[in-house]
mmCIF file of C-alpha atoms in Angstrom:
data_model
loop_
_atom_site.group_PDB
_atom_site.id
_atom_site.type_symbol
_atom_site.label_atom_id
_atom_site.label_comp_id
_atom_site.label_asym_id
_atom_site.label_seq_id
_atom_site.Cartn_x
_atom_site.Cartn_y
_atom_site.Cartn_z
ATOM 1 C CA MET A 1 0.000 0.000 0.000
ATOM 2 C CA LYS A 2 1.470 3.318 -1.057
ATOM 3 C CA THR A 3 1.643 5.989 1.647
ATOM 4 C CA SER A 4 0.821 9.579 0.855
ATOM 5 C CA LYS A 5 3.548 12.216 0.917
ATOM 6 C CA LYS A 6 0.931 14.758 1.979
ATOM 7 C CA LEU A 7 -0.566 15.443 5.380
ATOM 8 C CA SER A 8 -4.277 15.000 6.064
ATOM 9 C CA ILE A 9 -6.588 17.948 6.740
ATOM 10 C CA ILE A 10 -6.625 17.102 10.480
ATOM 11 C CA SER A 11 -2.821 17.134 10.570
ATOM 12 C CA ARG A 12 -2.690 20.442 8.714
ATOM 13 C CA VAL A 13 -5.151 22.014 11.161
ATOM 14 C CA LEU A 14 -3.041 20.839 14.115
ATOM 15 C CA ILE A 15 0.128 22.193 12.519
ATOM 16 C CA ILE A 16 -1.400 25.579 11.695
ATOM 17 C CA ALA A 17 -2.639 25.739 15.306
ATOM 18 C CA GLY A 18 0.967 25.075 16.342
ATOM 19 C CA ALA A 19 2.144 27.986 14.195
ATOM 20 C CA VAL A 20 -0.435 30.337 15.747
ATOM 21 C CA LEU A 21 0.434 29.236 19.302
ATOM 22 C CA LEU A 22 4.145 29.720 18.613
ATOM 23 C CA GLY A 23 3.457 33.244 17.356
ATOM 24 C CA ILE A 24 1.455 34.005 20.517
ATOM 25 C CA SER A 25 4.219 32.597 22.717
ATOM 26 C CA SER A 26 6.724 35.053 21.232
ATOM 27 C CA LEU A 27 4.676 37.961 22.610
ATOM 28 C CA LEU A 28 4.610 36.629 26.180
ATOM 29 C CA PRO A 29 7.218 36.032 28.914
ATOM 30 C CA TRP A 30 8.869 32.596 28.876
ATOM 31 C CA TRP A 31 10.638 32.457 32.246
ATOM 32 C CA GLY A 32 10.974 34.393 35.462
ATOM 33 C CA LEU A 33 12.885 34.596 38.719
ATOM 34 C CA ASP A 34 11.016 36.004 41.720
ATOM 35 C CA LEU A 35 12.927 37.071 44.812
ATOM 36 C CA GLU A 36 11.542 37.575 48.301
ATOM 37 C CA ALA A 37 13.235 39.103 51.342
ATOM 38 C CA PRO A 38 12.031 40.881 54.510
ATOM 39 C CA GLN A 39 13.221 44.280 53.225
ATOM 40 C CA TYR A 40 11.324 43.762 49.936
ATOM 41 C CA PRO A 41 7.886 42.499 51.007
ATOM 42 C CA GLU A 42 6.452 43.301 47.561
ATOM 43 C CA GLY A 43 9.114 41.080 45.979
ATOM 44 C CA LEU A 44 11.500 41.603 43.090
ATOM 45 C CA ALA A 45 11.567 39.850 39.746
ATOM 46 C CA ILE A 46 13.440 39.311 36.516
ATOM 47 C CA ILE A 47 11.148 38.316 33.663
ATOM 48 C CA VAL A 48 12.635 36.902 30.461
ATOM 49 C CA HIS A 49 10.755 37.452 27.202
ATOM 50 C CA PRO A 50 12.062 36.155 23.859
ATOM 51 C CA SER A 51 13.215 39.674 22.952
ATOM 52 C CA LYS A 52 13.667 41.575 26.223
ATOM 53 C CA LEU A 53 14.061 41.536 29.991
ATOM 54 C CA SER A 54 11.638 43.159 32.404
ATOM 55 C CA GLY A 55 11.165 43.460 36.149
ATOM 56 C CA GLU A 56 13.101 45.299 38.838
ATOM 57 C CA ILE A 57 16.457 44.870 37.116
ATOM 58 C CA ASP A 58 18.008 48.153 38.336
ATOM 59 C CA ILE A 59 17.265 47.308 41.978
ATOM 60 C CA LEU A 60 18.626 43.786 41.516
ATOM 61 C CA ASN A 61 21.793 45.077 39.868
ATOM 62 C CA ASN A 62 22.379 47.373 42.872
ATOM 63 C CA LEU A 63 21.973 44.409 45.223
ATOM 64 C CA ASN A 64 24.032 42.063 43.053
ATOM 65 C CA HIS A 65 26.911 44.547 43.136
ATOM 66 C CA TYR A 66 27.418 43.723 46.837
ATOM 67 C CA ILE A 67 28.034 40.041 46.102
ATOM 68 C CA GLY A 68 30.145 40.735 43.015
ATOM 69 C CA MET A 69 27.703 39.546 40.400
ATOM 70 C CA GLU A 70 27.962 40.869 36.869
ATOM 71 C CA GLU A 71 25.361 43.473 35.891
ATOM 72 C CA ILE A 72 22.226 42.112 34.226
ATOM 73 C CA SER A 73 21.203 43.946 31.046
ATOM 74 C CA GLU A 74 19.610 43.197 27.704
ATOM 75 C CA GLU A 75 22.905 44.067 26.016
ATOM 76 C CA GLY A 76 24.524 41.193 27.918
ATOM 77 C CA PHE A 77 22.221 38.676 26.229
ATOM 78 C CA PRO A 78 22.931 38.909 22.489
ATOM 79 C CA GLU A 79 20.435 36.120 21.753
ATOM 80 C CA LEU A 80 17.579 38.500 22.618
ATOM 81 C CA GLN A 81 18.438 40.318 19.380
ATOM 82 C CA TYR A 82 17.897 37.321 17.094
ATOM 83 C CA ILE A 83 15.532 34.915 18.914
ATOM 84 C CA PRO A 84 12.406 36.765 17.663
ATOM 85 C CA PHE A 85 13.580 36.350 14.044
ATOM 86 C CA ILE A 86 14.192 32.633 14.594
ATOM 87 C CA ILE A 87 10.764 32.198 16.190
ATOM 88 C CA TRP A 88 8.951 34.044 13.399
ATOM 89 C CA GLY A 89 10.965 32.136 10.795
ATOM 90 C CA ILE A 90 9.748 28.888 12.365
ATOM 91 C CA VAL A 91 6.190 30.292 12.532
ATOM 92 C CA VAL A 92 6.279 30.987 8.778
ATOM 93 C CA LEU A 93 7.839 27.591 7.980
ATOM 94 C CA THR A 94 5.248 25.845 10.174
ATOM 95 C CA ALA A 95 2.402 27.716 8.469
ATOM 96 C CA LEU A 96 3.807 26.829 5.023
ATOM 97 C CA THR A 97 4.021 23.208 6.142
ATOM 98 C CA ALA A 98 0.309 23.288 6.974
ATOM 99 C CA ILE A 99 -0.578 25.036 3.713
ATOM 100 C CA PHE A 100 1.419 22.755 1.385
ATOM 101 C CA GLY A 101 1.085 19.638 3.543
ATOM 102 C CA TYR A 102 4.454 18.046 2.803
ATOM 103 C CA LYS A 103 5.404 15.443 5.404
ATOM 104 C CA LYS A 104 9.150 15.984 4.926
ATOM 105 C CA LEU A 105 8.693 19.660 5.759
ATOM 106 C CA ALA A 106 6.728 18.675 8.874
ATOM 107 C CA TYR A 107 9.624 16.458 9.998
ATOM 108 C CA LEU A 108 11.995 19.383 9.529
ATOM 109 C CA VAL A 109 9.753 21.626 11.662
ATOM 110 C CA CYS A 110 9.684 18.961 14.402
ATOM 111 C CA LEU A 111 13.480 18.788 14.293
ATOM 112 C CA LEU A 112 13.673 22.589 14.658
ATOM 113 C CA PHE A 113 11.411 22.409 17.729
ATOM 114 C CA VAL A 114 13.611 19.726 19.333
ATOM 115 C CA VAL A 115 16.897 21.503 18.562
ATOM 116 C CA GLY A 116 15.482 24.898 19.572
ATOM 117 C CA GLY A 117 14.146 23.523 22.852
ATOM 118 C CA ALA A 118 17.465 21.853 23.701
ATOM 119 C CA LEU A 119 19.454 24.993 22.864
ATOM 120 C CA GLY A 120 17.026 27.145 24.858
ATOM 121 C CA MET A 121 17.346 25.006 27.988
ATOM 122 C CA TYR A 122 21.135 24.936 27.636
ATOM 123 C CA ASP A 123 21.230 28.715 27.179
ATOM 124 C CA MET A 124 19.167 29.290 30.325
ATOM 125 C CA TYR A 125 21.366 27.005 32.411
ATOM 126 C CA HIS A 126 24.510 28.598 30.935
ATOM 127 C CA TRP A 127 23.458 32.102 31.975
ATOM 128 C CA LEU A 128 22.291 31.043 35.451
ATOM 129 C CA ASN A 129 25.615 29.274 35.935
ATOM 130 C CA THR A 130 27.626 32.210 34.545
ATOM 131 C CA PHE A 131 25.970 34.835 36.743
ATOM 132 C CA GLY A 132 26.003 32.710 39.893
ATOM 133 C CA THR A 133 29.537 31.356 39.723
ATOM 134 C CA ASN A 134 31.569 34.243 38.236
ATOM 135 C CA LEU A 135 31.508 36.436 41.324
ATOM 136 C CA SER A 136 34.088 39.159 41.841
ATOM 137 C CA PRO A 137 36.614 38.337 44.582
ATOM 138 C CA ASP A 138 36.616 42.053 45.516
ATOM 139 C CA ALA A 139 32.893 42.085 46.403
ATOM 140 C CA PRO A 140 32.009 43.654 49.778
ATOM 141 C CA ILE A 141 29.922 40.597 50.762
ATOM 142 C CA LYS A 142 31.412 37.150 50.239
ATOM 143 C CA VAL A 143 29.028 34.368 49.195
ATOM 144 C CA ASP A 144 29.728 30.916 47.845
ATOM 145 C CA PRO A 145 29.168 30.518 44.103
ATOM 146 C CA PHE A 146 25.633 29.321 43.362
ATOM 147 C CA VAL A 147 23.444 28.293 40.448
ATOM 148 C CA PRO A 148 19.726 29.096 40.737
ATOM 149 C CA PRO A 149 17.598 26.248 39.397
ATOM 150 C CA VAL A 150 15.823 26.651 36.062
ATOM 151 C CA VAL A 151 12.658 25.649 37.946
ATOM 152 C CA GLY A 152 12.401 25.603 41.731
ATOM 153 C CA ASP A 153 13.487 27.613 44.736
ATOM 154 C CA ASN A 154 16.828 28.562 46.214
ATOM 155 C CA THR A 155 18.073 30.545 49.215
ATOM 156 C CA LEU A 156 20.880 33.097 49.100
ATOM 157 C CA ALA A 157 21.576 35.108 52.255
ATOM 158 C CA ASN A 158 18.166 36.483 53.296
ATOM 159 C CA PHE A 159 16.659 36.117 49.799
ATOM 160 C CA THR A 160 14.545 33.225 48.624
ATOM 161 C CA THR A 161 14.321 32.846 44.863
ATOM 162 C CA TYR A 162 11.606 31.103 42.893
ATOM 163 C CA SER A 163 12.325 30.201 39.263
ATOM 164 C CA SER A 164 9.462 29.221 36.994
ATOM 165 C CA PHE A 165 8.310 29.065 33.428
ATOM 166 C CA ARG A 166 5.781 31.720 32.417
ATOM 167 C CA SER A 167 2.778 31.850 30.104
ATOM 168 C CA GLY A 168 4.757 32.097 26.853
ATOM 169 C CA PHE A 169 6.551 28.845 27.636
ATOM 170 C CA TYR A 170 3.244 26.996 27.997
ATOM 171 C CA PHE A 171 2.037 28.354 24.653
ATOM 172 C CA LEU A 172 5.353 27.115 23.223
ATOM 173 C CA VAL A 173 4.707 23.626 24.661
ATOM 174 C CA LEU A 174 1.158 23.603 23.244
ATOM 175 C CA SER A 175 2.584 24.697 19.898
ATOM 176 C CA ALA A 176 5.051 21.790 19.899
ATOM 177 C CA ILE A 177 2.275 19.341 20.838
ATOM 178 C CA GLY A 178 0.160 20.581 17.912
ATOM 179 C CA VAL A 179 3.047 20.266 15.471
ATOM 180 C CA PHE A 180 4.124 16.816 16.681
ATOM 181 C CA LEU A 181 0.562 15.469 16.734
ATOM 182 C CA GLY A 182 -0.020 16.896 13.275
ATOM 183 C CA THR A 183 3.151 15.269 11.983
ATOM 184 C CA TRP A 184 2.848 11.814 13.570
ATOM 185 C CA GLY A 185 -0.817 11.658 14.500
ATOM 186 C CA GLU A 186 -1.882 10.018 11.260
ATOM 187 C CA LYS A 187 0.107 6.907 12.139
ATOM 188 C CA LEU A 188 -1.578 6.786 15.559
ATOM 189 C CA TRP A 189 -5.056 7.326 14.071
ATOM 190 C CA ALA A 190 -4.408 4.672 11.408
ATOM 191 C CA LYS A 191 -3.454 2.134 14.099
ATOM 192 C CA LYS A 192 -6.586 2.875 16.115
ATOM 193 C CA SER A 193 -8.866 2.505 13.111
ATOM 194 C CA ALA A 194 -7.197 -0.741 11.994
#
């Protein structure tokens, strides 16, 4: 029995939904670090979007100076300059995959999701490790090097930090689910109907 090189309508709908969800995710924050301490009852935060940083970064930089941590700024994260272009390139490729329905193109999109996800997680860990372990020896307050978790809590002096994924990340996950189901779902549906 000859298999089709084209995706079914259901698969195309799932893949186009993945493209839309990926586009939405690019407009939302992906990750954040919340800090709590007695002197900051309202809390402090760093929020990471695909193209920018937000939160109380100036206050945190003033505090980080005392432990010898490098200043946090958008300029220090060159990937913020090009990640939006990569995301929107994948959005367009995913949409074209749904429109033309070629399975080989769908496999390529899935590969881009896997590679992008792996690189993204590595990049996050790299920066958390870099900022927490490269502390100046001349800092007024000496603390042991530390690496905040990508997800979870940590304690440093009188601060408790909470790292978590944000809304954009969950749209990204839903996008990947749509694309992967659209690409491989036909095999699953064929098995169930057999």
